[in-house]
Amino acid sequence: MSRNPISRVRAKGDAFSIGFTLGRATASGFRQRVLGTEEFQALYARWRGSEYLRALETAARAAYPHIVREIEGIAEGAGQDFETVFLWNCRGDLRLPEHVSSVTKAVAAAGCTTLLIPAEGDAPAIIAHNEDGAAGFLGGCMWVEVEPNEGLAWSSFMYPGMLPGHTFGLNEAGVVQTVNHISAQDYQPGVPRQVICRAILNAGSMDEAVEILKRTDRASGFHHNLGDAKTRRLASVEAPASGCAVREPVAPRAHANHLLFGEFDGLEQTITLSSRNRQDAADRMIAEGALARGAEAVLFDKATPIFCDNNWQDDTVQTLATSVFALFSDRVEWRVHATPTELDALSGTMRVV
């Protein structure tokens, strides 16, 4: 029996119908793994009914009404009211109250590790990613495959009750996205970062995705790793609310979950010890040639650890899945490892249209 089952869910139709299918599939997970957590309870008590949360909703509806419609569907399918689910989807845009425990703050600040490996010759470009999150989500996440009535088909890893997109995913235009949490302190009323991530799954190219990240009305931000299969280009994009910086790597590089680029040297951020250690270890392993054994040689490291298996107490998080995307000009071949001993739990090929 798997210690980390990842269910596969298919959804199709209009935005509400898609959301409803995804919400119904995660209904029990949302009740059991979200509603009772200290993080959710603290955010609910502080922000439900607030003018600030209403401002985030207004901005989201103005920018991406069809994505808000998906959230409405998720809420209906999960048997929850809209504000409860919308608030959960704004967790990264809302400050936690000071009284929450250090463990909850550490989990909220936890992030992921991503490798970008540019194409050489006929070889594909590679994006590989550890999705790290609260240990309570282990075995409670899904891989969703979506065919909307209008627009591009897309697939993504999904947390209970949360819009897909902020983890790792791809679409049939050949756009690949993986996302790392950052804790920049430049919050502002605007479009929630979960909505921005979901919007990128609708992008027809990497350039179009970057333009989404250049919006100046974003409520907070992430670090985004982007790929374009048609051109085999990759990009590392740091996008806190107050700016956007893009790097297209010419050699393999890693990114953990804090800002690295000089453009943001003056921006206040929280950097956990785990994030700093993972960044240093990944950089060292790349320099030492570890990628000759594949991206997993770095992402499965348990010495630092880069792969978190709940035995490391700094961020009290768990690696929920490891994904590897190979970008060819006509397709993306993808695989998802549940654990280092449960390889290729899910895999597939998405042809580029």
mmCIF file of N, CA and C in Angstrom, residues 42 81 103 108 111 113 122 135 162 176 198 204 206 212 261 271 290 292 329 345:
data_model
loop_
_atom_site.group_PDB
_atom_site.id
_atom_site.type_symbol
_atom_site.label_atom_id
_atom_site.label_comp_id
_atom_site.label_asym_id
_atom_site.label_seq_id
_atom_site.Cartn_x
_atom_site.Cartn_y
_atom_site.Cartn_z
ATOM 1 N N ALA A 42 -6.948 30.396 12.156
ATOM 2 C CA ALA A 42 -6.436 31.743 12.435
ATOM 3 C C ALA A 42 -6.792 32.709 11.312
ATOM 4 N N ASP A 81 -19.370 27.123 1.800
ATOM 5 C CA ASP A 81 -19.751 28.418 1.250
ATOM 6 C C ASP A 81 -18.565 29.027 0.508
ATOM 7 N N VAL A 103 5.228 26.562 14.850
ATOM 8 C CA VAL A 103 5.108 25.455 13.904
ATOM 9 C C VAL A 103 4.236 25.860 12.725
ATOM 10 N N ALA A 108 3.643 27.563 7.089
ATOM 11 C CA ALA A 108 3.159 28.570 6.144
ATOM 12 C C ALA A 108 4.295 29.152 5.319
ATOM 13 N N GLY A 111 8.462 25.897 1.575
ATOM 14 C CA GLY A 111 8.364 25.964 0.125
ATOM 15 C C GLY A 111 8.885 24.726 -0.551
ATOM 16 N N THR A 113 11.540 23.008 -3.992
ATOM 17 C CA THR A 113 12.821 23.098 -4.675
ATOM 18 C C THR A 113 12.619 22.724 -6.138
ATOM 19 N N ASP A 122 19.782 17.715 -29.207
ATOM 20 C CA ASP A 122 18.435 17.182 -29.397
ATOM 21 C C ASP A 122 17.760 16.808 -28.085
ATOM 22 N N ALA A 135 2.663 18.282 6.328
ATOM 23 C CA ALA A 135 2.628 16.823 6.330
ATOM 24 C C ALA A 135 1.197 16.287 6.304
ATOM 25 N N MET A 162 -8.253 23.824 -3.169
ATOM 26 C CA MET A 162 -7.461 24.938 -3.693
ATOM 27 C C MET A 162 -7.373 24.889 -5.213
ATOM 28 N N VAL A 176 4.765 24.772 -19.300
ATOM 29 C CA VAL A 176 4.950 24.053 -18.042
ATOM 30 C C VAL A 176 5.209 25.075 -16.947
ATOM 31 N N ARG A 198 -3.222 29.952 -11.564
ATOM 32 C CA ARG A 198 -4.214 29.254 -12.386
ATOM 33 C C ARG A 198 -4.317 29.907 -13.768
ATOM 34 N N GLY A 204 -0.913 30.695 -23.751
ATOM 35 C CA GLY A 204 -0.565 30.014 -24.978
ATOM 36 C C GLY A 204 0.912 29.926 -25.261
ATOM 37 N N MET A 206 5.145 30.792 -23.193
ATOM 38 C CA MET A 206 5.860 31.271 -22.015
ATOM 39 C C MET A 206 5.849 32.787 -21.952
ATOM 40 N N ILE A 212 1.560 37.807 -17.709
ATOM 41 C CA ILE A 212 0.641 37.696 -16.569
ATOM 42 C C ILE A 212 1.372 38.045 -15.280
ATOM 43 N N PHE A 261 17.338 37.093 -6.757
ATOM 44 C CA PHE A 261 17.780 38.054 -7.753
ATOM 45 C C PHE A 261 18.060 39.426 -7.128
ATOM 46 N N ILE A 271 13.396 34.080 5.178
ATOM 47 C CA ILE A 271 14.143 32.968 4.595
ATOM 48 C C ILE A 271 14.348 31.923 5.679
ATOM 49 N N ALA A 290 26.045 16.097 -10.223
ATOM 50 C CA ALA A 290 25.030 15.129 -9.809
ATOM 51 C C ALA A 290 23.954 14.913 -10.863
ATOM 52 N N ALA A 292 24.149 14.303 -13.839
ATOM 53 C CA ALA A 292 24.456 13.212 -14.773
ATOM 54 C C ALA A 292 23.664 11.962 -14.416
ATOM 55 N N SER A 329 9.918 19.599 -28.638
ATOM 56 C CA SER A 329 9.253 20.630 -29.440
ATOM 57 C C SER A 329 7.799 20.296 -29.753
ATOM 58 N N ALA A 345 4.591 7.107 -10.092
ATOM 59 C CA ALA A 345 3.242 6.812 -9.631
ATOM 60 C C ALA A 345 2.219 7.238 -10.675
#
